[in-house]
mmCIF file of C-alpha atoms and ligand atoms in Angstrom:
data_model
loop_
_atom_site.group_PDB
_atom_site.id
_atom_site.type_symbol
_atom_site.label_atom_id
_atom_site.label_comp_id
_atom_site.label_asym_id
_atom_site.label_seq_id
_atom_site.Cartn_x
_atom_site.Cartn_y
_atom_site.Cartn_z
ATOM 1 C CA MET A 1 87.763 100.745 116.460
ATOM 2 C CA ASN A 2 85.169 98.646 115.269
ATOM 3 C CA ASN A 3 83.815 96.632 112.193
ATOM 4 C CA ARG A 4 81.911 99.755 110.413
ATOM 5 C CA ARG A 5 83.698 100.117 106.996
ATOM 6 C CA PRO A 6 85.185 103.264 106.738
ATOM 7 C CA ASN A 7 86.123 105.459 103.305
ATOM 8 C CA PHE A 8 89.011 104.425 102.572
ATOM 9 C CA ASN A 9 90.715 107.325 100.689
ATOM 10 C CA ASP A 10 92.907 109.223 102.771
ATOM 11 C CA GLY A 11 95.112 107.695 106.032
ATOM 12 C CA MET A 12 95.870 104.025 106.744
ATOM 13 C CA TYR A 13 93.600 101.043 107.826
ATOM 14 C CA LEU A 14 94.498 97.883 108.697
ATOM 15 C CA GLN A 15 91.998 95.203 108.992
ATOM 16 C CA VAL A 16 92.630 92.002 110.600
ATOM 17 C CA ILE A 17 91.762 88.562 108.116
ATOM 18 C CA GLY A 18 92.999 85.883 110.442
ATOM 19 C CA VAL A 19 94.244 85.326 113.841
ATOM 20 C CA GLY A 20 94.719 81.742 114.219
ATOM 21 C CA SER A 21 97.684 80.448 114.453
ATOM 22 C CA ALA A 22 98.906 76.500 113.118
ATOM 23 C CA ARG A 23 96.555 73.860 114.150
ATOM 24 C CA PRO A 24 93.547 74.849 112.185
ATOM 25 C CA VAL A 25 90.418 75.059 113.922
ATOM 26 C CA PRO A 26 86.689 76.014 112.529
ATOM 27 C CA GLU A 27 85.906 79.160 114.398
ATOM 28 C CA ARG A 28 89.480 80.935 112.905
ATOM 29 C CA HIS A 29 91.289 81.500 110.140
ATOM 30 C CA PRO A 30 94.984 81.399 110.221
ATOM 31 C CA SER A 31 97.403 84.496 109.237
ATOM 32 C CA SER A 32 96.689 87.543 107.035
ATOM 33 C CA GLN A 33 95.992 90.904 107.132
ATOM 34 C CA VAL A 34 94.972 93.663 104.512
ATOM 35 C CA LEU A 35 96.929 97.521 105.007
ATOM 36 C CA ARG A 36 95.296 100.231 103.135
ATOM 37 C CA VAL A 37 97.750 103.338 102.557
ATOM 38 C CA ARG A 38 95.504 106.629 101.426
ATOM 39 C CA ASP A 39 94.083 104.392 97.686
ATOM 40 C CA ARG A 40 97.160 100.960 98.300
ATOM 41 C CA VAL A 41 95.741 98.082 99.523
ATOM 42 C CA PHE A 42 98.223 95.582 100.474
ATOM 43 C CA LEU A 43 98.133 91.680 101.828
ATOM 44 C CA ILE A 44 100.342 90.638 104.594
ATOM 45 C CA ASP A 45 100.439 87.083 105.075
ATOM 46 C CA CYS A 46 97.947 84.628 103.276
ATOM 47 C CA GLY A 47 96.976 81.392 105.546
ATOM 48 C CA GLU A 48 94.581 79.275 103.872
ATOM 49 C CA GLY A 49 91.555 80.595 103.004
ATOM 50 C CA THR A 50 92.600 83.935 102.975
ATOM 51 C CA GLN A 51 90.498 84.392 99.506
ATOM 52 C CA MET A 52 87.722 83.723 101.329
ATOM 53 C CA GLN A 53 87.749 85.863 103.711
ATOM 54 C CA LEU A 54 88.494 88.746 101.636
ATOM 55 C CA LEU A 55 85.670 88.207 99.834
ATOM 56 C CA LYS A 56 83.341 88.051 103.138
ATOM 57 C CA TYR A 57 85.227 91.446 104.136
ATOM 58 C CA LYS A 58 84.881 92.982 100.555
ATOM 59 C CA VAL A 59 88.431 93.412 99.891
ATOM 60 C CA PRO A 60 88.871 94.074 96.368
ATOM 61 C CA ILE A 61 91.180 91.738 95.138
ATOM 62 C CA SER A 62 91.920 93.533 91.302
ATOM 63 C CA ARG A 63 93.214 96.159 93.467
ATOM 64 C CA LEU A 64 95.866 93.302 95.453
ATOM 65 C CA HIS A 65 99.289 94.398 93.444
ATOM 66 C CA ARG A 66 101.968 93.400 96.294
ATOM 67 C CA ILE A 67 101.478 90.594 99.003
ATOM 68 C CA PHE A 68 103.729 90.555 101.748
ATOM 69 C CA LEU A 69 104.454 87.008 102.863
ATOM 70 C CA THR A 70 106.802 86.849 106.198
ATOM 71 C CA HIS A 71 107.985 82.958 105.927
ATOM 72 C CA LEU A 72 107.034 79.836 104.176
ATOM 73 C CA HIS A 73 104.872 78.106 107.289
ATOM 74 C CA GLY A 74 101.526 76.943 105.757
ATOM 75 C CA ASP A 75 99.720 78.995 108.610
ATOM 76 C CA HIS A 76 101.273 82.218 106.823
ATOM 77 C CA CYS A 77 101.252 81.113 102.760
ATOM 78 C CA LEU A 78 98.790 78.244 101.865
ATOM 79 C CA GLY A 79 96.212 80.323 100.896
ATOM 80 C CA VAL A 80 98.555 81.836 98.049
ATOM 81 C CA PRO A 81 97.685 78.809 95.314
ATOM 82 C CA GLY A 82 93.772 80.033 95.960
ATOM 83 C CA LEU A 83 94.539 83.272 95.521
ATOM 84 C CA LEU A 84 96.569 83.338 92.334
ATOM 85 C CA SER A 85 94.408 80.794 90.864
ATOM 86 C CA THR A 86 91.210 82.911 91.191
ATOM 87 C CA MET A 87 93.369 85.872 90.114
ATOM 88 C CA SER A 88 94.151 84.065 86.870
ATOM 89 C CA LEU A 89 90.889 82.846 86.018
ATOM 90 C CA VAL A 90 89.135 86.341 85.966
ATOM 91 C CA GLY A 91 92.309 87.598 83.914
ATOM 92 C CA PHE A 92 93.580 90.173 86.179
ATOM 93 C CA GLN A 93 95.261 92.911 83.872
ATOM 94 C CA HIS A 94 98.160 93.667 86.763
ATOM 95 C CA PRO A 95 101.334 92.334 87.375
ATOM 96 C CA VAL A 96 101.159 90.501 90.881
ATOM 97 C CA HIS A 97 104.647 91.023 93.521
ATOM 98 C CA ILE A 98 105.160 88.636 95.820
ATOM 99 C CA TYR A 99 107.617 89.481 98.744
ATOM 100 C CA GLY A 100 109.204 86.766 100.746
ATOM 101 C CA PRO A 101 112.574 85.191 102.081
ATOM 102 C CA GLU A 102 114.198 82.422 100.780
ATOM 103 C CA GLY A 103 112.351 79.820 99.120
ATOM 104 C CA THR A 104 109.613 82.423 97.903
ATOM 105 C CA LYS A 105 110.658 82.347 94.194
ATOM 106 C CA ASP A 106 110.401 78.325 94.544
ATOM 107 C CA PHE A 107 106.882 78.425 96.183
ATOM 108 C CA VAL A 108 105.299 80.684 93.383
ATOM 109 C CA ASP A 109 106.665 79.419 90.265
ATOM 110 C CA ARG A 110 105.491 75.978 91.697
ATOM 111 C CA ILE A 111 101.921 77.585 92.049
ATOM 112 C CA VAL A 112 102.228 79.600 88.659
ATOM 113 C CA LYS A 113 102.901 76.467 86.938
ATOM 114 C CA TYR A 114 100.201 74.217 88.633
ATOM 115 C CA PHE A 115 97.707 76.623 88.667
ATOM 116 C CA CYS A 116 97.910 79.695 86.433
ATOM 117 C CA ARG A 117 97.225 80.121 82.892
ATOM 118 C CA THR A 118 100.922 80.404 80.930
ATOM 119 C CA ASN A 119 100.356 83.460 79.736
ATOM 120 C CA ASP A 120 100.858 84.499 83.366
ATOM 121 C CA GLU A 121 104.369 83.784 83.815
ATOM 122 C CA GLY A 122 105.972 87.234 83.914
ATOM 123 C CA ASN A 123 102.862 88.661 85.477
ATOM 124 C CA ILE A 124 104.332 86.970 88.859
ATOM 125 C CA VAL A 125 106.818 88.236 89.947
ATOM 126 C CA ALA A 126 108.420 86.372 93.400
ATOM 127 C CA HIS A 127 110.981 88.473 95.554
ATOM 128 C CA GLU A 128 113.157 86.800 97.687
ATOM 129 C CA ILE A 129 114.542 88.971 101.133
ATOM 130 C CA ASN A 130 117.621 88.717 102.930
ATOM 131 C CA PRO A 131 117.915 91.526 105.301
ATOM 132 C CA ASP A 132 120.713 89.777 107.007
ATOM 133 C CA GLY A 133 120.440 91.908 110.551
ATOM 134 C CA GLU A 134 119.338 94.842 108.685
ATOM 135 C CA ALA A 135 116.067 96.815 107.851
ATOM 136 C CA ILE A 136 116.139 96.989 103.672
ATOM 137 C CA MET A 137 113.639 98.695 102.148
ATOM 138 C CA VAL A 138 111.896 95.930 99.376
ATOM 139 C CA TYR A 139 109.291 98.695 97.952
ATOM 140 C CA GLU A 140 108.737 102.192 97.575
ATOM 141 C CA ASP A 141 106.164 104.343 95.945
ATOM 142 C CA HIS A 142 104.458 107.938 96.077
ATOM 143 C CA VAL A 143 102.461 106.914 98.884
ATOM 144 C CA VAL A 144 104.444 104.206 100.700
ATOM 145 C CA GLU A 145 108.234 103.150 101.518
ATOM 146 C CA VAL A 146 108.409 99.253 102.763
ATOM 147 C CA HIS A 147 111.064 97.984 105.102
ATOM 148 C CA ALA A 148 112.039 94.118 105.888
ATOM 149 C CA PHE A 149 113.870 92.816 108.286
ATOM 150 C CA GLU A 150 114.690 89.562 109.973
ATOM 151 C CA LEU A 151 112.840 87.506 112.631
ATOM 152 C CA LYS A 152 113.660 84.984 114.806
ATOM 153 C CA HIS A 153 111.994 81.544 114.281
ATOM 154 C CA LYS A 154 112.281 78.332 113.156
ATOM 155 C CA VAL A 155 112.709 79.014 109.808
ATOM 156 C CA SER A 156 113.613 82.410 108.007
ATOM 157 C CA CYS A 157 111.117 84.694 108.360
ATOM 158 C CA VAL A 158 110.925 88.707 107.859
ATOM 159 C CA GLY A 159 108.456 91.137 109.479
ATOM 160 C CA TYR A 160 107.915 94.375 107.616
ATOM 161 C CA ARG A 161 107.271 97.834 108.755
ATOM 162 C CA PHE A 162 105.362 100.217 106.189
ATOM 163 C CA ASN A 163 106.256 104.243 106.277
ATOM 164 C CA GLU A 164 103.696 106.196 104.699
ATOM 165 C CA LYS A 165 105.456 109.035 103.373
ATOM 166 C CA PRO A 166 104.908 113.067 104.126
ATOM 167 C CA LEU A 167 101.620 114.454 102.841
ATOM 168 C CA GLN A 168 101.968 118.357 100.845
ATOM 169 C CA ARG A 169 101.527 120.410 103.053
ATOM 170 C CA HIS A 170 97.885 122.377 102.594
ATOM 171 C CA LEU A 171 97.897 125.657 100.459
ATOM 172 C CA ARG A 172 97.191 129.133 102.383
ATOM 173 C CA ARG A 173 95.166 130.308 99.535
ATOM 174 C CA ASP A 174 94.688 133.614 101.041
ATOM 175 C CA GLN A 175 97.927 134.113 101.733
ATOM 176 C CA ALA A 176 99.682 132.628 98.100
ATOM 177 C CA ASP A 177 96.825 135.808 96.406
ATOM 178 C CA TYR A 178 98.219 138.283 99.106
ATOM 179 C CA TYR A 179 101.657 137.579 98.055
ATOM 180 C CA GLY A 180 100.963 137.257 94.392
ATOM 181 C CA VAL A 181 101.890 133.983 93.876
ATOM 182 C CA PRO A 182 100.695 132.378 90.216
ATOM 183 C CA VAL A 183 98.983 129.350 90.234
ATOM 184 C CA ALA A 184 102.048 127.169 88.354
ATOM 185 C CA TYR A 185 103.971 127.617 91.219
ATOM 186 C CA PHE A 186 100.979 126.137 93.711
ATOM 187 C CA GLY A 187 102.834 122.099 93.491
ATOM 188 C CA ARG A 188 106.199 123.564 94.589
ATOM 189 C CA ILE A 189 104.743 125.509 97.198
ATOM 190 C CA LYS A 190 102.566 122.499 98.680
ATOM 191 C CA GLN A 191 105.994 120.664 98.176
ATOM 192 C CA GLY A 192 107.964 122.606 100.843
ATOM 193 C CA ASP A 193 109.483 125.270 98.604
ATOM 194 C CA ASP A 194 109.481 128.864 99.342
ATOM 195 C CA TYR A 195 108.300 131.659 97.201
ATOM 196 C CA ILE A 196 110.621 134.472 95.587
ATOM 197 C CA MET A 197 109.223 137.486 94.472
ATOM 198 C CA PRO A 198 109.928 139.364 91.369
ATOM 199 C CA ASP A 199 111.999 141.587 92.981
ATOM 200 C CA GLY A 200 113.840 139.042 95.265
ATOM 201 C CA THR A 201 112.232 138.962 98.160
ATOM 202 C CA ILE A 202 112.088 135.457 99.277
ATOM 203 C CA VAL A 203 108.270 134.599 100.761
ATOM 204 C CA PRO A 204 109.005 131.804 103.512
ATOM 205 C CA ASN A 205 107.243 128.349 102.817
ATOM 206 C CA GLU A 206 105.648 128.519 106.462
ATOM 207 C CA ASP A 207 103.996 131.756 105.777
ATOM 208 C CA LEU A 208 102.038 130.138 102.553
ATOM 209 C CA THR A 209 101.328 127.079 103.587
ATOM 210 C CA SER A 210 100.221 125.057 106.839
ATOM 211 C CA PRO A 211 101.244 121.628 108.246
ATOM 212 C CA ASN A 212 99.309 118.444 107.117
ATOM 213 C CA ARG A 213 98.853 115.285 109.307
ATOM 214 C CA PRO A 214 101.491 113.575 110.221
ATOM 215 C CA PRO A 215 102.519 110.541 108.119
ATOM 216 C CA TYR A 216 101.410 106.861 109.474
ATOM 217 C CA SER A 217 103.379 103.788 110.416
ATOM 218 C CA PHE A 218 102.340 100.210 110.592
ATOM 219 C CA ALA A 219 105.282 97.165 111.705
ATOM 220 C CA TYR A 220 104.363 93.512 111.188
ATOM 221 C CA CYS A 221 106.208 91.021 113.440
ATOM 222 C CA SER A 222 104.711 87.219 113.100
ATOM 223 C CA ASP A 223 105.774 84.591 113.723
ATOM 224 C CA THR A 224 108.763 85.034 116.355
ATOM 225 C CA ILE A 225 110.444 84.163 119.509
ATOM 226 C CA TYR A 226 110.916 87.673 121.700
ATOM 227 C CA PHE A 227 114.050 89.047 120.349
ATOM 228 C CA PRO A 228 114.714 92.599 121.332
ATOM 229 C CA GLU A 229 116.995 93.444 118.450
ATOM 230 C CA ILE A 230 113.948 93.932 116.360
ATOM 231 C CA VAL A 231 113.498 97.029 118.339
ATOM 232 C CA PRO A 232 115.253 99.869 116.236
ATOM 233 C CA PHE A 233 113.719 98.742 112.933
ATOM 234 C CA ILE A 234 110.138 98.820 114.526
ATOM 235 C CA GLN A 235 110.564 102.522 116.744
ATOM 236 C CA GLY A 236 108.108 104.234 116.948
ATOM 237 C CA VAL A 237 105.227 102.997 114.526
ATOM 238 C CA ASP A 238 102.251 103.508 115.221
ATOM 239 C CA LEU A 239 100.552 100.441 115.104
ATOM 240 C CA LEU A 240 102.386 97.727 115.629
ATOM 241 C CA TYR A 241 100.979 94.203 114.974
ATOM 242 C CA HIS A 242 103.560 91.097 116.681
ATOM 243 C CA GLU A 243 102.355 87.915 117.396
ATOM 244 C CA THR A 244 101.116 86.757 121.222
ATOM 245 C CA THR A 245 100.170 82.790 120.769
ATOM 246 C CA PHE A 246 101.009 82.165 124.044
ATOM 247 C CA GLY A 247 99.764 83.254 127.967
ATOM 248 C CA GLU A 248 102.927 83.952 130.337
ATOM 249 C CA GLU A 249 102.254 80.212 132.047
ATOM 250 C CA LEU A 250 103.290 78.707 128.220
ATOM 251 C CA SER A 251 106.667 80.266 128.064
ATOM 252 C CA ASP A 252 108.588 77.411 127.699
ATOM 253 C CA LYS A 253 106.321 75.960 125.371
ATOM 254 C CA ALA A 254 106.475 79.520 123.273
ATOM 255 C CA HIS A 255 110.010 79.582 123.308
ATOM 256 C CA ALA A 256 110.866 75.975 122.233
ATOM 257 C CA ARG A 257 108.590 76.915 119.089
ATOM 258 C CA GLY A 258 109.894 79.988 118.301
ATOM 259 C CA HIS A 259 106.824 81.949 119.521
ATOM 260 C CA SER A 260 105.894 84.762 122.173
ATOM 261 C CA THR A 261 103.942 85.377 124.697
ATOM 262 C CA ALA A 262 101.618 88.005 125.124
ATOM 263 C CA LEU A 263 104.073 89.620 127.964
ATOM 264 C CA GLU A 264 106.853 89.549 125.747
ATOM 265 C CA ALA A 265 105.269 91.223 122.396
ATOM 266 C CA ALA A 266 103.930 94.082 124.911
ATOM 267 C CA LYS A 267 108.134 94.414 126.322
ATOM 268 C CA ILE A 268 108.844 95.106 122.208
ATOM 269 C CA ALA A 269 106.042 97.426 122.138
ATOM 270 C CA ARG A 270 107.159 99.412 125.264
ATOM 271 C CA LEU A 271 111.103 99.461 123.954
ATOM 272 C CA ALA A 272 109.899 100.526 121.003
ATOM 273 C CA GLY A 273 108.140 103.042 121.632
ATOM 274 C CA VAL A 274 105.191 102.799 119.637
ATOM 275 C CA LYS A 275 101.486 103.765 120.056
ATOM 276 C CA ALA A 276 99.480 100.406 120.056
ATOM 277 C CA LEU A 277 100.491 97.053 119.975
ATOM 278 C CA LEU A 278 97.577 94.245 118.526
ATOM 279 C CA MET A 279 97.715 91.031 119.021
ATOM 280 C CA GLY A 280 96.857 87.583 117.164
ATOM 281 C CA HIS A 281 98.542 84.572 115.997
ATOM 282 C CA TYR A 282 96.471 82.480 119.216
ATOM 283 C CA SER A 283 97.277 78.947 119.858
ATOM 284 C CA THR A 284 94.013 77.026 120.165
ATOM 285 C CA ARG A 285 94.463 76.735 124.038
ATOM 286 C CA TYR A 286 93.005 80.579 123.811
ATOM 287 C CA LYS A 287 89.613 80.501 122.413
ATOM 288 C CA THR A 288 86.815 82.375 123.995
ATOM 289 C CA ILE A 289 86.666 86.074 123.932
ATOM 290 C CA LYS A 290 87.321 85.744 127.904
ATOM 291 C CA GLU A 291 90.885 83.783 127.252
ATOM 292 C CA VAL A 292 91.911 86.247 124.568
ATOM 293 C CA GLU A 293 91.033 88.973 127.091
ATOM 294 C CA MET A 294 93.180 87.333 130.097
ATOM 295 C CA LEU A 295 96.330 87.715 127.240
ATOM 296 C CA ARG A 296 95.602 90.943 126.686
ATOM 297 C CA LEU A 297 95.589 91.526 130.457
ATOM 298 C CA GLU A 298 99.062 89.995 130.581
ATOM 299 C CA ALA A 299 100.370 92.135 127.827
ATOM 300 C CA GLU A 300 98.494 95.734 129.193
ATOM 301 C CA SER A 301 100.609 94.948 132.332
ATOM 302 C CA GLN A 302 103.545 95.929 130.492
ATOM 303 C CA PHE A 303 102.306 98.115 127.656
ATOM 304 C CA PRO A 304 99.236 100.397 128.038
ATOM 305 C CA ASN A 305 97.533 100.663 125.019
ATOM 306 C CA VAL A 306 96.644 96.821 123.633
ATOM 307 C CA ILE A 307 94.233 95.577 121.103
ATOM 308 C CA ALA A 308 93.035 92.197 120.662
ATOM 309 C CA GLY A 309 92.989 91.060 116.716
ATOM 310 C CA GLU A 310 89.768 89.899 116.000
ATOM 311 C CA GLU A 311 88.914 88.197 112.401
ATOM 312 C CA GLY A 312 87.036 91.629 110.861
ATOM 313 C CA LEU A 313 88.439 94.355 112.567
ATOM 314 C CA ILE A 314 89.411 97.825 111.226
ATOM 315 C CA ILE A 315 91.798 99.772 113.254
ATOM 316 C CA ASP A 316 92.096 103.438 111.590
ATOM 317 C CA VAL A 317 95.287 104.210 112.764
ATOM 318 C CA SER A 318 93.906 108.118 113.106
ATOM 319 C CA GLU A 319 92.188 107.242 115.832
ATOM 320 C CA ILE A 320 94.873 105.927 117.583
ATOM 321 C CA ILE A 321 96.806 109.008 117.204
ATOM 322 C CA LYS A 322 93.949 111.188 118.396
ATOM 323 C CA ALA A 323 93.595 108.799 121.174
ATOM 324 C CA LYS A 324 97.031 109.639 122.401
HETATM 325 ZN ZN1 ZN B 1 102.056 80.575 112.399
HETATM 326 ZN ZN1 ZN B 2 105.272 80.045 111.934
#
């Protein structure tokens, strides 16, 4: 885990773009993260200034086709007007889909009306999500599935779970040659089919292939009060981002404002059996590395693998798996 720029061709990488909370401070940006799954690039939340951060961290906005908003508080969505305006200005060729709770369509329509070219209409598509106590699939392609579920906050708010789809098995070429498998069958064998020889003998798939790495998963939960009802929806993810706005000394304030403490986020991580917890959405009270480390230590009293989110940090999910 470091700030070096890895090769993003395979695997899952989470990059922290903003770790601040509602009140602006000069040294932080509000919520935003970039998730890469193989060749896909997803933006999750888009607080004010996100596009400047994306430029700073060399995230290609030309490859951003899907933006997932958790809720319509400014520190999670006020970067959308700027980003869509820029996309429109440079004449992006692909549709951009924006997901979020009730109100997202109206929010996006107004941005398109005032900041985008008229011919962008229809190219920017808003999807309103209402999970209604369930986890619902909101997007799927051949690489990833995205599920949304309710968080508990001051306004309608959704969390997201990204599940990478299983990778094809590796073909064992020596075994395929030994059994005389024609090249035309290789694709199906990699997908898990057995091979039936001309004389009817079945060659089990396990004799022809070896397993690939396991698929990775990530869940994003911000903003939310301590809400154990989400545990089934984030069960067993490799990496969980859960807001940690306050320390335990301000738990009353956290509850009153619809937020969680670091310790509560860690309890959720433990209950859900995740592999690592990423912190963020820090109150302005916790400015220094030392103060954030205090939050991390509080979390660590409940859960062993806690990563303090900092802007620019890139987390390679394969390293979390290796470290387990
Ligand atoms: Zn917030
Ligand atoms: Zn909020």
